[in-house]
mmCIF file of C-alpha atoms in Angstrom:
data_model
loop_
_atom_site.group_PDB
_atom_site.id
_atom_site.type_symbol
_atom_site.label_atom_id
_atom_site.label_comp_id
_atom_site.label_asym_id
_atom_site.label_seq_id
_atom_site.Cartn_x
_atom_site.Cartn_y
_atom_site.Cartn_z
ATOM 1 C CA MET A 28 128.225 87.288 86.292
ATOM 2 C CA ASN A 29 127.823 90.336 84.233
ATOM 3 C CA LYS A 30 127.711 92.899 86.691
ATOM 4 C CA LYS A 31 126.324 95.449 84.180
ATOM 5 C CA ALA A 32 123.231 93.214 83.076
ATOM 6 C CA VAL A 33 122.327 92.967 87.043
ATOM 7 C CA ALA A 34 122.832 96.783 87.332
ATOM 8 C CA HIS A 35 120.841 97.388 84.198
ATOM 9 C CA ILE A 36 117.899 95.108 85.438
ATOM 10 C CA ALA A 37 117.918 96.924 89.107
ATOM 11 C CA ILE A 38 117.908 100.319 87.352
ATOM 12 C CA TYR A 39 115.237 99.371 84.929
ATOM 13 C CA ASN A 40 112.616 98.330 87.839
ATOM 14 C CA ILE A 41 113.279 101.839 89.391
ATOM 15 C CA LYS A 42 112.657 103.864 85.775
ATOM 16 C CA ARG A 43 109.633 101.491 86.039
ATOM 17 C CA TRP A 44 108.219 103.798 89.034
ATOM 18 C CA LYS A 45 106.669 106.373 86.765
ATOM 19 C CA SER A 46 104.129 103.932 85.204
ATOM 20 C CA ARG A 47 103.680 102.434 88.757
ATOM 21 C CA TYR A 48 100.933 104.309 90.593
ATOM 22 C CA HIS A 49 101.182 102.795 93.767
ATOM 23 C CA VAL A 50 104.860 104.083 94.232
ATOM 24 C CA LEU A 51 103.948 107.869 93.665
ATOM 25 C CA PHE A 52 100.786 107.032 96.019
ATOM 26 C CA GLY A 53 103.196 105.744 98.538
ATOM 27 C CA ILE A 54 105.078 108.750 98.214
ATOM 28 C CA ILE A 55 101.834 111.000 98.545
ATOM 29 C CA TYR A 56 100.802 108.890 101.518
ATOM 30 C CA PHE A 57 104.226 109.252 103.635
ATOM 31 C CA ILE A 58 103.869 113.058 103.009
ATOM 32 C CA ILE A 59 100.330 112.772 104.660
ATOM 33 C CA LEU A 60 101.388 110.814 107.426
ATOM 34 C CA GLY A 61 104.306 113.050 108.117
ATOM 35 C CA ASP A 62 101.869 116.005 108.290
ATOM 36 C CA MET A 63 99.500 113.971 110.510
ATOM 37 C CA MET A 64 102.316 113.415 113.170
ATOM 38 C CA LEU A 65 104.074 116.645 112.858
ATOM 39 C CA ARG A 66 101.528 119.385 112.206
ATOM 40 C CA GLN A 67 100.279 119.637 115.940
ATOM 41 C CA THR A 68 104.039 119.451 117.136
ATOM 42 C CA ARG A 69 104.970 122.495 115.211
ATOM 43 C CA LYS A 70 102.245 124.463 117.123
ATOM 44 C CA LEU A 71 104.121 123.664 120.238
ATOM 45 C CA ILE A 72 107.357 126.106 118.786
ATOM 46 C CA PRO A 73 105.423 129.139 119.967
ATOM 47 C CA ILE A 74 104.079 127.775 122.962
ATOM 48 C CA LEU A 75 107.750 126.605 124.159
ATOM 49 C CA GLY A 76 109.396 129.425 122.654
ATOM 50 C CA VAL A 77 112.058 127.499 120.922
ATOM 51 C CA LYS A 78 112.569 125.459 117.791
ATOM 52 C CA PRO A 79 113.569 122.066 117.725
ATOM 53 C CA SER A 80 117.395 121.520 118.026
ATOM 54 C CA THR A 81 117.230 118.286 116.022
ATOM 55 C CA PHE A 82 115.403 116.206 113.766
ATOM 56 C CA ALA A 83 111.961 114.309 114.813
ATOM 57 C CA PHE A 84 113.097 111.187 112.996
ATOM 58 C CA PRO A 85 114.503 109.043 116.077
ATOM 59 C CA LEU A 86 111.643 109.968 118.081
ATOM 60 C CA ILE A 87 108.797 109.828 115.888
ATOM 61 C CA TRP A 88 108.604 106.165 115.908
ATOM 62 C CA ASN A 89 107.610 105.999 119.600
ATOM 63 C CA SER A 90 104.049 106.639 118.397
ATOM 64 C CA THR A 91 102.959 102.857 117.709
ATOM 65 C CA LEU A 92 100.141 104.236 115.703
ATOM 66 C CA PHE A 93 102.578 105.955 113.343
ATOM 67 C CA LEU A 94 104.966 102.800 113.188
ATOM 68 C CA MET A 95 101.956 100.669 112.058
ATOM 69 C CA MET A 96 100.829 103.370 109.546
ATOM 70 C CA PHE A 97 104.386 103.913 108.017
ATOM 71 C CA PHE A 98 105.358 100.032 107.665
ATOM 72 C CA LEU A 99 101.889 99.704 106.051
ATOM 73 C CA GLY A 100 102.850 101.867 103.340
ATOM 74 C CA VAL A 101 106.356 100.158 102.945
ATOM 75 C CA ILE A 102 103.995 97.117 102.210
ATOM 76 C CA LEU A 103 102.321 99.154 99.566
ATOM 77 C CA PHE A 104 105.569 99.998 97.961
ATOM 78 C CA PHE A 105 106.436 96.231 97.613
ATOM 79 C CA SER A 106 102.940 95.065 96.907
ATOM 80 C CA ASP A 107 103.917 94.412 93.063
ATOM 81 C CA ALA A 108 106.523 91.833 93.773
ATOM 82 C CA PRO A 109 107.814 89.816 91.887
ATOM 83 C CA PHE A 110 108.110 93.135 89.921
ATOM 84 C CA THR A 111 107.416 91.375 86.476
ATOM 85 C CA ASP A 112 106.209 93.196 83.263
ATOM 86 C CA ASP A 113 105.998 92.203 79.712
ATOM 87 C CA MET A 114 109.703 92.119 79.457
ATOM 88 C CA THR A 115 110.542 89.697 82.032
ATOM 89 C CA ASN A 116 110.238 86.447 80.171
ATOM 90 C CA PHE A 117 112.669 88.125 77.464
ATOM 91 C CA VAL A 118 114.963 89.192 80.237
ATOM 92 C CA LEU A 119 115.276 85.832 81.791
ATOM 93 C CA ILE A 120 115.858 84.054 78.654
ATOM 94 C CA ARG A 121 118.860 86.733 78.042
ATOM 95 C CA CYS A 122 120.453 86.856 81.355
ATOM 96 C CA GLY A 123 119.131 83.621 83.202
ATOM 97 C CA LYS A 124 117.377 83.526 86.570
ATOM 98 C CA ILE A 125 120.138 84.031 88.853
ATOM 99 C CA LYS A 126 121.110 87.389 87.230
ATOM 100 C CA TRP A 127 117.502 88.314 87.363
ATOM 101 C CA MET A 128 116.961 87.385 91.146
ATOM 102 C CA THR A 129 120.191 89.327 92.007
ATOM 103 C CA ALA A 130 119.132 92.428 90.402
ATOM 104 C CA GLN A 131 115.408 92.031 92.064
ATOM 105 C CA ILE A 132 117.323 91.795 95.492
ATOM 106 C CA ILE A 133 119.244 94.496 94.719
ATOM 107 C CA TYR A 134 116.442 96.436 93.667
ATOM 108 C CA ILE A 135 114.763 95.894 96.844
ATOM 109 C CA MET A 136 117.669 97.230 98.722
ATOM 110 C CA LEU A 137 117.793 100.392 96.781
ATOM 111 C CA THR A 138 114.076 100.767 97.269
ATOM 112 C CA SER A 139 114.315 100.186 100.930
ATOM 113 C CA ILE A 140 117.182 103.214 101.203
ATOM 114 C CA PHE A 141 114.886 105.390 99.243
ATOM 115 C CA ILE A 142 112.052 104.676 101.379
ATOM 116 C CA ALA A 143 113.890 105.484 104.555
ATOM 117 C CA LEU A 144 115.655 108.615 103.136
ATOM 118 C CA CYS A 145 112.382 109.901 101.818
ATOM 119 C CA PHE A 146 110.818 109.926 104.782
ATOM 120 C CA PHE A 147 113.872 111.514 106.760
ATOM 121 C CA LEU A 148 113.605 114.049 104.210
ATOM 122 C CA ILE A 149 109.844 114.530 104.472
ATOM 123 C CA GLN A 150 110.143 115.197 108.477
ATOM 124 C CA ALA A 151 113.214 117.462 108.018
ATOM 125 C CA VAL A 152 110.862 119.685 105.870
ATOM 126 C CA MET A 153 107.652 119.566 108.001
ATOM 127 C CA LEU A 154 109.597 120.366 111.310
ATOM 128 C CA PRO A 155 112.719 121.541 110.424
ATOM 129 C CA PRO A 156 115.552 121.613 113.116
ATOM 130 C CA SER A 157 117.921 124.587 114.102
ATOM 131 C CA LEU A 158 120.888 121.952 114.078
ATOM 132 C CA ALA A 159 121.951 123.173 117.569
ATOM 133 C CA ASN A 160 124.094 120.864 119.950
ATOM 134 C CA GLY A 161 122.381 118.215 122.012
ATOM 135 C CA TRP A 162 118.275 117.635 122.203
ATOM 136 C CA GLY A 163 117.627 120.765 123.426
ATOM 137 C CA LYS A 164 114.721 122.495 125.382
ATOM 138 C CA PHE A 165 112.031 121.563 122.762
ATOM 139 C CA TRP A 166 112.532 117.704 122.828
ATOM 140 C CA GLY A 167 113.385 118.127 126.607
ATOM 141 C CA SER A 168 109.852 119.567 127.420
ATOM 142 C CA ILE A 169 107.779 117.082 125.452
ATOM 143 C CA ALA A 170 109.689 114.131 127.161
ATOM 144 C CA GLN A 171 109.307 115.431 130.994
ATOM 145 C CA THR A 172 106.160 117.602 130.694
ATOM 146 C CA ASN A 173 102.506 117.341 129.444
ATOM 147 C CA ALA A 174 103.201 120.051 126.595
ATOM 148 C CA THR A 175 101.852 117.865 124.067
ATOM 149 C CA MET A 176 98.397 118.159 125.666
ATOM 150 C CA ALA A 177 98.077 121.682 124.821
ATOM 151 C CA THR A 178 98.217 121.014 120.564
ATOM 152 C CA GLY A 179 97.170 117.269 120.789
ATOM 153 C CA SER A 180 100.558 116.170 119.407
ATOM 154 C CA ARG A 181 101.404 112.453 119.019
ATOM 155 C CA MET A 182 104.607 113.008 119.694
ATOM 156 C CA LYS A 183 105.385 111.173 123.008
ATOM 157 C CA PHE A 184 108.515 109.508 124.269
ATOM 158 C CA ASP A 185 110.599 108.618 127.492
ATOM 159 C CA TYR A 186 113.366 110.664 128.688
ATOM 160 C CA ASN A 187 115.457 108.016 128.897
ATOM 161 C CA ILE A 188 116.067 108.040 124.916
ATOM 162 C CA LEU A 189 117.555 111.888 125.409
ATOM 163 C CA TRP A 190 119.610 110.542 128.099
ATOM 164 C CA ASP A 191 120.798 107.351 126.556
ATOM 165 C CA TYR A 192 121.735 108.903 122.974
ATOM 166 C CA GLU A 193 122.920 111.807 121.318
ATOM 167 C CA PRO A 194 120.863 113.422 118.551
ATOM 168 C CA VAL A 195 123.026 112.322 115.727
ATOM 169 C CA GLU A 196 123.698 108.648 117.315
ATOM 170 C CA ALA A 197 119.962 108.203 117.562
ATOM 171 C CA CYS A 198 119.578 109.251 114.041
ATOM 172 C CA VAL A 199 122.039 106.865 112.559
ATOM 173 C CA VAL A 200 120.641 104.026 114.734
ATOM 174 C CA VAL A 201 117.046 104.172 113.967
ATOM 175 C CA PHE A 202 118.082 105.097 110.221
ATOM 176 C CA GLY A 203 119.597 101.983 110.130
ATOM 177 C CA ILE A 204 117.029 100.069 111.657
ATOM 178 C CA CYS A 205 114.305 101.464 109.345
ATOM 179 C CA ILE A 206 116.376 100.226 106.182
ATOM 180 C CA LEU A 207 116.683 96.886 107.765
ATOM 181 C CA LEU A 208 112.913 96.738 108.188
ATOM 182 C CA CYS A 209 112.213 98.091 104.976
ATOM 183 C CA LEU A 210 114.610 95.492 103.588
ATOM 184 C CA PHE A 211 112.841 92.741 105.567
ATOM 185 C CA THR A 212 109.338 93.723 104.271
ATOM 186 C CA GLY A 213 110.341 93.759 100.560
ATOM 187 C CA LEU A 214 112.306 90.207 100.762
ATOM 188 C CA PHE A 215 109.924 88.632 102.756
ATOM 189 C CA LEU A 216 106.792 89.951 100.370
ATOM 190 C CA TYR A 217 109.231 88.937 97.397
ATOM 191 C CA PHE A 218 109.857 85.152 98.620
ATOM 192 C CA PHE A 219 106.050 84.483 99.506
ATOM 193 C CA SER A 220 105.410 85.929 96.038
ATOM 194 C CA LEU A 221 107.903 83.409 94.678
ATOM 195 C CA ILE A 222 105.768 80.629 96.200
ATOM 196 C CA ASN A 223 102.182 82.078 95.112
ATOM 197 C CA LEU A 224 101.494 82.730 98.703
ATOM 198 C CA LYS A 225 101.652 86.784 98.284
ATOM 199 C CA THR A 226 98.269 87.255 100.228
ATOM 200 C CA ILE A 227 99.342 84.959 103.076
ATOM 201 C CA GLY A 228 102.839 87.144 102.971
ATOM 202 C CA ILE A 229 100.820 90.411 103.335
ATOM 203 C CA CYS A 230 98.908 89.133 106.070
ATOM 204 C CA ILE A 231 101.825 87.924 108.035
ATOM 205 C CA LEU A 232 103.507 91.424 107.471
ATOM 206 C CA SER A 233 100.353 93.536 108.330
ATOM 207 C CA GLY A 234 100.061 91.388 111.691
ATOM 208 C CA PHE A 235 103.575 92.286 112.647
ATOM 209 C CA THR A 236 103.033 95.918 112.017
ATOM 210 C CA ILE A 237 99.731 96.244 113.811
ATOM 211 C CA LEU A 238 101.159 93.981 117.074
ATOM 212 C CA PRO A 239 103.129 96.913 118.439
ATOM 213 C CA HIS A 240 100.189 99.135 118.476
ATOM 214 C CA ILE A 241 97.801 96.622 119.943
ATOM 215 C CA VAL A 242 100.088 95.427 122.518
ATOM 216 C CA SER A 243 101.448 99.169 123.413
ATOM 217 C CA GLY A 244 99.167 99.488 126.615
ATOM 218 C CA LEU A 245 99.931 95.618 127.884
ATOM 219 C CA ASP A 246 102.590 94.899 130.311
ATOM 220 C CA PHE A 247 103.721 91.844 128.372
ATOM 221 C CA THR A 248 107.505 92.620 127.328
ATOM 222 C CA ILE A 249 107.417 89.148 125.542
ATOM 223 C CA PHE A 250 105.338 90.742 122.541
ATOM 224 C CA TYR A 251 108.177 93.087 121.844
ATOM 225 C CA TRP A 252 110.501 90.506 120.989
ATOM 226 C CA LEU A 253 107.859 88.905 118.628
ATOM 227 C CA SER A 254 107.459 91.974 116.241
ATOM 228 C CA PRO A 255 110.550 93.104 114.080
ATOM 229 C CA TYR A 256 108.719 96.376 113.616
ATOM 230 C CA SER A 257 108.785 97.190 117.397
ATOM 231 C CA TRP A 258 112.629 97.306 117.457
ATOM 232 C CA ILE A 259 112.644 100.688 115.733
ATOM 233 C CA CYS A 260 111.228 102.368 118.829
ATOM 234 C CA LEU A 261 113.674 103.240 121.327
ATOM 235 C CA ASP A 262 111.141 103.475 123.999
ATOM 236 C CA THR A 263 110.997 99.686 124.204
ATOM 237 C CA THR A 264 114.584 98.820 122.296
ATOM 238 C CA MET A 265 117.236 99.365 124.879
ATOM 239 C CA ARG A 266 120.709 100.657 124.229
ATOM 240 C CA SER A 267 121.754 97.561 125.966
ATOM 241 C CA TYR A 268 119.852 94.420 127.341
ATOM 242 C CA ASN A 269 118.117 94.789 130.486
ATOM 243 C CA GLY A 270 116.835 91.658 131.540
ATOM 244 C CA SER A 271 113.346 92.118 129.650
ATOM 245 C CA LEU A 272 113.683 94.104 126.387
ATOM 246 C CA PRO A 273 115.300 93.549 123.123
ATOM 247 C CA SER A 274 118.481 95.832 122.846
ATOM 248 C CA ILE A 275 119.647 97.781 119.842
ATOM 249 C CA GLY A 276 122.464 94.872 118.955
ATOM 250 C CA TYR A 277 119.826 92.399 119.173
ATOM 251 C CA ALA A 278 117.389 94.253 116.717
ATOM 252 C CA TYR A 279 120.396 94.652 114.195
ATOM 253 C CA GLN A 280 121.661 90.991 114.388
ATOM 254 C CA MET A 281 118.391 89.592 114.024
ATOM 255 C CA LEU A 282 117.441 91.696 110.969
ATOM 256 C CA MET A 283 120.453 90.928 109.184
ATOM 257 C CA ILE A 284 120.144 87.225 110.069
ATOM 258 C CA TRP A 285 116.298 87.110 108.788
ATOM 259 C CA ASN A 286 117.425 89.249 105.967
ATOM 260 C CA LEU A 287 120.068 86.973 104.728
ATOM 261 C CA GLY A 288 117.876 83.910 105.493
ATOM 262 C CA LEU A 289 115.535 85.307 103.238
ATOM 263 C CA ILE A 290 118.083 86.189 100.324
ATOM 264 C CA LEU A 291 119.280 82.267 100.653
ATOM 265 C CA LEU A 292 115.350 81.222 100.284
ATOM 266 C CA ILE A 293 114.759 83.227 97.424
ATOM 267 C CA PHE A 294 118.172 82.109 95.798
ATOM 268 C CA PHE A 295 117.454 78.500 96.228
ATOM 269 C CA ARG A 296 113.606 78.689 95.150
ATOM 270 C CA THR A 297 114.838 80.644 92.004
ATOM 271 C CA LYS A 298 117.777 78.416 91.178
ATOM 272 C CA TYR A 299 115.652 75.043 91.662
ATOM 273 C CA SER A 300 112.422 76.280 90.634
ATOM 274 C CA LYS A 301 111.280 74.784 87.029
ATOM 275 C CA GLU A 302 109.210 77.890 86.269
#
């Protein structure tokens, strides 16, 4: 396989972002969403008399409202799947279906990394940390007190997260799951677009993203096993299996299996399709 051709097609898709207005809108959407979540949290700095010592990134997902709205935005990024334009037929004739499909999957991977990195930078700018050691008084106070009620901040999480993880470790774990979830979203939507069921695919993904917010107030742990999007929430995804809730290891394994399965389905659909 000509690797240069595959790389060129993937990069070509990224270059097309300047004419894909939904991508620009998606970035603006993430900025607005980040401000919505972190503006009130910033107001806690003078109240607590200390700045956050580490990033909000691994903690912000424990708001199921934010989780739902973020991944609905991810669906927007991949809403133009299977990423065709006026040049598609020419490229398919020149390089073949398999190379074209491989380039599309690489494009989805690159976009997934971009989305996770983009929001990481957004939250870092909106609530810059002092980068001191440990979680610090700021996050400890939010976890153990009702300090957020003073400003109406939506940042709420259990103290067990601060107990179980070091800040850098939590960032790495959550960043990895975020990339895998974005990749899952893109591959899922791409496959359903290939079988001409794009609308159904969007509805299924939307249901998965909404489910954690709906069941957050219910005492049914089974729901946290059903929606992969809930696995990024360290409040309900345990460091190790506790007998009722999924673990980080389970989340990583299942997302890798599902993503690999979707890639294989896309490969067979592309190879044996007569279109």
